[in-house]
Amino acid sequence: MRLSKEQIDRYQEDGFLLVESALDGREVQRLREAFRRDCDVPGPQRVVEDDSDEVRAVYASHHRQPEFAGLLRDPRILEPVRQLLVDEVYVYQFKINAKPAFGGERWSWHQDYVAWRIADALPAPHQVTVGVFLDDVDEFNGPVIFVPGSHRAGLLREDRREGTAKSDQHLDPDDIALTPRQLSALVSEHGMVSPKGPAGSVVFFSPEIVHGSALNMSPFDRRLLLVTYNDAANLPSWPGEPRPEYVVCQDTTPLRTLGAPFLDTLEGAAL
Ligand code: HL5
Ligand code: SIN
Ligand code: MN
């Protein structure tokens, strides 16, 4: 899949771009099964909600489940990323936010690049994140809300909240949340948009765009897979120990695109 010039222009203008139904139902089914398996793997990569033992997020599933390892090299995902960013990219971070029915909590308003600058001294915001809808997303199950154009507002916060961090390793958006005053100003200028669509839809977004999402009180899960690609010439320059491999991938070898959709490649390999 190649993006048109119009789609690229829209991404540059708005800071995000939705492509509906990029993956089909069978593919989504396989990704859900892989996620279910991965939720049973104990370890620090599995993050639970504050007030329950429901899974909030799982990191680095592509290291354990071949479906995800394939998906991130799928031409429908990796080719657009190269068009939007640069030819040589690798996966910086991979996570799945579970947001289950009747309990998935909110994700506070934030800019992703703020986290990566603080935690990894990532030199520049040369990333693209791809969100893959593992469920139908509507206004009820806690869609991600973007402030279109806010990726051009610069870095809106430089530090993380002291003393109340949920984890030593990953940052929760709560740790770098923007203030109500900042949000009000941005939203009065730009408004808000929440891309919705069937499972298998894909949203590309900028590391600087302001985004967040409300809790899910609907009877429908909203599992969202998020792959962040980084420019291979923009490596973290943190002077100390890097964060663990599950939060920030250390393999910075530029990725090669698969010649076919990921399931074909997976099934071909199994023959
Ligand atoms: N959890 C990420 C990290 O790198 C940061 C968040 O949505 C991305 C803010 O620790
Ligand atoms: C969410 O899952 O709603 C939050 C996504 C993100 O912060 O990237
Ligand atoms: Mn985010």
Coordinates of C-alpha atoms and ligand atoms in Angstrom, one line a residue:
M1 CA 0.0 0.0 0.0
R2 CA 1.3 3.4 -1.0
L3 CA -0.2 6.6 0.4
S4 CA -1.3 9.2 -2.1
K5 CA 0.2 12.7 -2.1
E6 CA -3.2 13.9 -0.7
Q7 CA -2.9 11.5 2.3
I8 CA 0.7 12.5 3.0
D9 CA -0.3 16.2 2.9
R10 CA -3.2 15.4 5.3
Y11 CA -0.8 13.6 7.7
Q12 CA 1.5 16.6 7.7
E13 CA -1.3 19.1 8.2
D14 CA -3.3 17.2 10.9
G15 CA -0.6 15.1 12.5
F16 CA -2.5 11.9 11.9
L17 CA -4.1 9.9 9.1
L18 CA -6.8 7.2 9.3
V19 CA -6.9 4.3 6.7
E20 CA -10.0 2.3 7.2
S21 CA -10.1 -1.5 7.0
A22 CA -6.4 -1.9 6.0
L23 CA -6.5 -5.4 7.4
D24 CA -9.2 -8.0 6.9
G25 CA -11.3 -9.9 9.5
R26 CA -9.2 -13.1 9.4
E27 CA -6.1 -11.1 10.0
V28 CA -7.6 -9.2 12.9
Q29 CA -8.8 -12.6 14.4
R30 CA -5.3 -13.9 14.3
L31 CA -3.9 -10.8 16.0
R32 CA -6.5 -11.0 18.7
E33 CA -5.6 -14.7 19.4
A34 CA -1.9 -13.7 19.5
F35 CA -2.7 -11.0 22.0
R36 CA -4.7 -13.4 24.2
R37 CA -1.8 -15.7 24.3
D38 CA 0.6 -12.9 25.1
C39 CA -1.6 -11.7 28.0
D40 CA -0.8 -15.0 29.7
V41 CA 2.9 -14.4 29.7
P42 CA 4.0 -13.2 33.1
G43 CA 6.6 -10.5 33.4
P44 CA 7.2 -6.8 33.7
Q45 CA 6.0 -6.2 30.1
R46 CA 2.5 -6.8 31.3
V47 CA 1.1 -3.7 33.0
V48 CA -2.1 -3.8 35.0
E49 CA -4.6 -1.2 35.9
D50 CA -4.1 0.7 39.2
D51 CA -7.3 -0.5 40.9
S52 CA -7.8 -4.0 39.5
D53 CA -5.7 -6.8 38.0
E54 CA -7.1 -6.2 34.5
V55 CA -4.3 -5.9 31.8
R56 CA -3.8 -2.2 30.9
A57 CA -1.0 -2.7 28.4
V58 CA 1.4 -5.3 27.2
Y59 CA 4.8 -4.3 25.7
A60 CA 7.0 -6.0 23.0
S61 CA 4.6 -8.7 22.0
H62 CA 6.4 -8.8 18.6
H63 CA 9.3 -10.5 20.5
R64 CA 7.1 -13.4 21.5
Q65 CA 4.3 -13.8 18.9
P66 CA 5.2 -14.3 15.2
E67 CA 2.0 -12.6 14.0
F68 CA 3.2 -9.3 15.4
A69 CA 6.7 -9.7 14.2
G70 CA 5.2 -10.2 10.7
L71 CA 2.7 -7.4 11.0
L72 CA 5.3 -4.7 11.6
R73 CA 7.0 -5.5 8.3
D74 CA 3.8 -5.8 6.4
P75 CA 3.8 -3.6 3.3
R76 CA 0.5 -2.0 4.2
I77 CA 2.1 -0.7 7.4
L78 CA 5.8 -0.3 6.8
E79 CA 5.6 1.3 3.3
P80 CA 3.4 4.2 4.5
V81 CA 5.6 4.7 7.5
R82 CA 8.6 5.0 5.2
Q83 CA 6.7 7.5 3.0
L84 CA 5.8 9.6 6.1
L85 CA 9.2 9.4 7.9
V86 CA 12.3 8.2 6.1
D87 CA 13.4 5.0 4.3
E88 CA 15.5 3.4 7.1
V89 CA 13.4 2.8 10.2
Y90 CA 13.3 0.3 13.1
V91 CA 10.8 -0.4 15.8
Y92 CA 11.4 1.8 18.8
Q93 CA 8.4 0.6 20.9
F94 CA 5.6 -1.9 20.5
K95 CA 2.6 -2.1 22.8
I96 CA -1.0 -3.1 23.0
N97 CA -3.4 -1.1 25.1
A98 CA -6.2 -3.4 26.2
K99 CA -8.9 -1.0 27.4
P100 CA -11.4 -3.8 28.1
A101 CA -15.2 -3.4 28.2
F102 CA -16.6 -2.1 31.5
G103 CA -13.2 -1.1 33.0
G104 CA -10.5 0.1 30.6
E105 CA -9.2 3.3 32.2
R106 CA -8.3 6.6 30.6
W107 CA -5.1 7.7 29.0
S108 CA -4.4 11.3 30.0
W109 CA -3.7 14.0 27.5
H110 CA 0.0 14.0 26.4
Q111 CA 2.6 14.1 23.6
D112 CA 4.6 10.8 23.2
Y113 CA 7.8 12.6 22.3
V114 CA 7.9 14.2 25.7
A115 CA 8.2 10.8 27.3
W116 CA 10.9 9.6 25.0
R117 CA 13.0 12.7 25.4
I118 CA 12.8 12.5 29.1
A119 CA 13.4 8.7 29.5
D120 CA 15.7 8.0 26.5
A121 CA 17.2 11.3 25.4
L122 CA 15.8 10.6 22.0
P123 CA 17.3 13.4 20.0
A124 CA 14.5 14.4 17.6
P125 CA 10.8 13.6 17.1
H126 CA 11.5 11.6 14.0
Q127 CA 9.0 8.8 14.7
V128 CA 5.7 7.6 13.3
T129 CA 3.3 5.6 15.5
V130 CA 0.8 3.2 13.8
G131 CA -2.3 2.3 15.7
V132 CA -4.0 -0.9 14.5
F133 CA -7.6 -1.3 15.7
L134 CA -8.1 -4.8 17.1
D135 CA -11.8 -4.0 17.7
D136 CA -14.4 -1.8 16.0
V137 CA -13.8 1.7 17.5
D138 CA -16.8 4.0 18.0
E139 CA -17.7 6.9 20.3
F140 CA -18.6 4.5 23.1
N141 CA -15.5 2.4 23.7
G142 CA -12.9 5.0 24.4
P143 CA -11.4 6.0 21.1
V144 CA -8.2 7.9 21.0
I145 CA -8.9 11.7 20.7
F146 CA -6.4 13.8 18.7
V147 CA -6.0 17.6 18.7
P148 CA -5.4 18.0 15.0
G149 CA -2.5 20.3 14.1
S150 CA -1.2 20.2 17.7
H151 CA 2.0 18.4 16.5
R152 CA 3.1 21.9 15.3
A153 CA 2.8 23.5 18.8
G154 CA 6.3 22.3 19.9
L155 CA 7.1 20.4 23.1
L156 CA 4.5 21.4 25.6
R157 CA 6.2 19.8 28.7
E158 CA 9.8 19.1 29.6
D159 CA 9.6 17.2 32.8
R160 CA 7.8 14.3 34.4
R161 CA 5.7 14.4 37.5
E162 CA 7.8 13.7 40.6
G163 CA 7.2 11.1 43.2
T164 CA 4.0 9.5 41.8
A165 CA 5.3 7.5 38.9
K166 CA 3.5 4.2 38.3
S167 CA 6.6 2.5 37.1
D168 CA 10.4 2.9 37.1
Q169 CA 10.5 1.7 33.5
H170 CA 7.7 3.0 31.4
L171 CA 6.0 6.4 31.7
D172 CA 2.3 6.5 31.9
P173 CA 0.7 9.5 30.2
D174 CA -0.4 10.6 33.7
D175 CA 3.3 11.3 34.4
I176 CA 3.6 13.8 31.6
A177 CA 0.0 15.0 31.4
L178 CA -0.8 18.4 29.9
T179 CA -2.7 21.0 32.0
P180 CA -6.4 21.8 31.6
R181 CA -5.3 25.3 30.6
Q182 CA -3.0 24.0 27.8
L183 CA -5.7 21.7 26.6
S184 CA -8.4 24.4 26.6
A185 CA -6.2 26.7 24.5
L186 CA -5.2 24.1 22.0
V187 CA -8.7 22.8 21.6
S188 CA -10.2 26.2 21.1
E189 CA -7.8 26.7 18.3
H190 CA -7.8 23.3 16.7
G191 CA -10.8 21.3 18.0
M192 CA -10.7 17.5 18.6
V193 CA -11.1 14.5 16.4
S194 CA -11.5 10.8 17.3
P195 CA -10.8 8.5 14.3
K196 CA -13.4 5.7 14.4
G197 CA -13.8 2.6 12.2
P198 CA -14.0 -1.1 11.9
A199 CA -11.4 -3.5 13.4
G200 CA -8.5 -3.7 11.0
S201 CA -8.4 0.1 10.5
V202 CA -5.1 1.8 10.9
V203 CA -4.2 5.3 12.2
F204 CA -0.7 6.8 11.6
F205 CA 0.2 9.6 14.0
S206 CA 3.0 12.0 14.9
P207 CA 5.0 11.7 18.1
E208 CA 4.2 15.4 18.9
I209 CA 0.4 15.3 18.4
V210 CA -1.6 15.9 21.6
H211 CA -3.8 12.9 22.3
G212 CA -5.6 11.0 25.0
S213 CA -8.6 8.8 25.6
A214 CA -11.5 8.4 28.0
L215 CA -12.4 5.3 30.0
N216 CA -14.3 2.5 28.4
M217 CA -17.7 2.0 30.1
S218 CA -19.2 0.3 27.1
P219 CA -19.8 -3.5 26.8
F220 CA -17.2 -3.6 24.0
D221 CA -13.4 -4.1 24.3
R222 CA -11.1 -1.5 22.6
R223 CA -7.8 -3.2 22.0
L224 CA -5.3 -1.0 20.3
L225 CA -2.0 -2.1 18.9
L226 CA 0.6 0.6 18.8
V227 CA 3.9 0.3 16.9
T228 CA 6.3 3.3 17.0
Y229 CA 8.9 3.4 14.3
N230 CA 12.0 5.6 14.7
D231 CA 14.4 7.0 12.1
A232 CA 17.4 4.7 12.2
A233 CA 19.7 7.8 12.2
N234 CA 18.0 9.1 15.4
L235 CA 19.1 6.8 18.1
P236 CA 18.6 7.4 21.8
S237 CA 21.6 9.1 23.4
W238 CA 20.9 8.4 27.1
P239 CA 24.3 8.4 28.9
G240 CA 23.4 5.6 31.4
E241 CA 21.8 2.2 31.1
P242 CA 19.1 2.1 28.4
R243 CA 15.6 1.3 29.5
P244 CA 14.7 -2.4 29.3
E245 CA 14.4 -4.1 25.9
Y246 CA 10.6 -4.5 26.4
V247 CA 10.0 -0.8 26.6
V248 CA 12.6 0.4 24.1
C249 CA 13.8 -2.0 21.5
Q250 CA 17.6 -2.2 21.2
D251 CA 17.7 -3.8 17.7
T252 CA 18.1 -0.7 15.5
T253 CA 18.7 -2.6 12.2
P254 CA 16.6 -1.0 9.5
L255 CA 13.5 -3.1 8.6
R256 CA 12.9 -4.8 5.3
T257 CA 9.3 -4.9 4.0
L258 CA 7.7 -8.3 3.5
G259 CA 6.8 -9.2 -0.1
A260 CA 3.2 -10.2 0.9
P261 CA 0.6 -9.7 3.7
F262 CA 1.9 -11.0 7.0
L263 CA -0.3 -14.0 7.3
D264 CA 0.7 -15.3 3.8
T265 CA 4.3 -15.0 4.9
L266 CA 3.7 -16.8 8.2
E267 CA 1.7 -19.6 6.6
G268 CA 4.3 -19.9 3.9
A269 CA 7.0 -20.3 6.5
A270 CA 5.0 -23.1 8.3
L271 CA 4.7 -25.2 5.2
Ligands
HL5_1 N1 4.7 4.3 27.8 C1 5.6 5.1 26.9 C2 7.0 4.9 27.3 O1 7.9 5.0 26.5 C3 5.2 6.5 26.8 C4 3.8 6.8 26.5 O2 2.1 6.6 24.8 C5 3.5 6.6 25.0 C6 3.4 8.2 26.8 O3 7.3 4.7 28.5
SIN2 C1 -5.0 4.9 24.1 O1 -4.8 3.6 24.1 O2 -6.1 5.3 24.1 C2 -3.8 5.8 24.3 C3 -2.9 5.7 23.1 C4 -1.6 6.4 23.2 O3 -1.4 7.1 24.1 O4 -0.8 6.3 22.3
MN3 MN 0.6 8.2 23.5

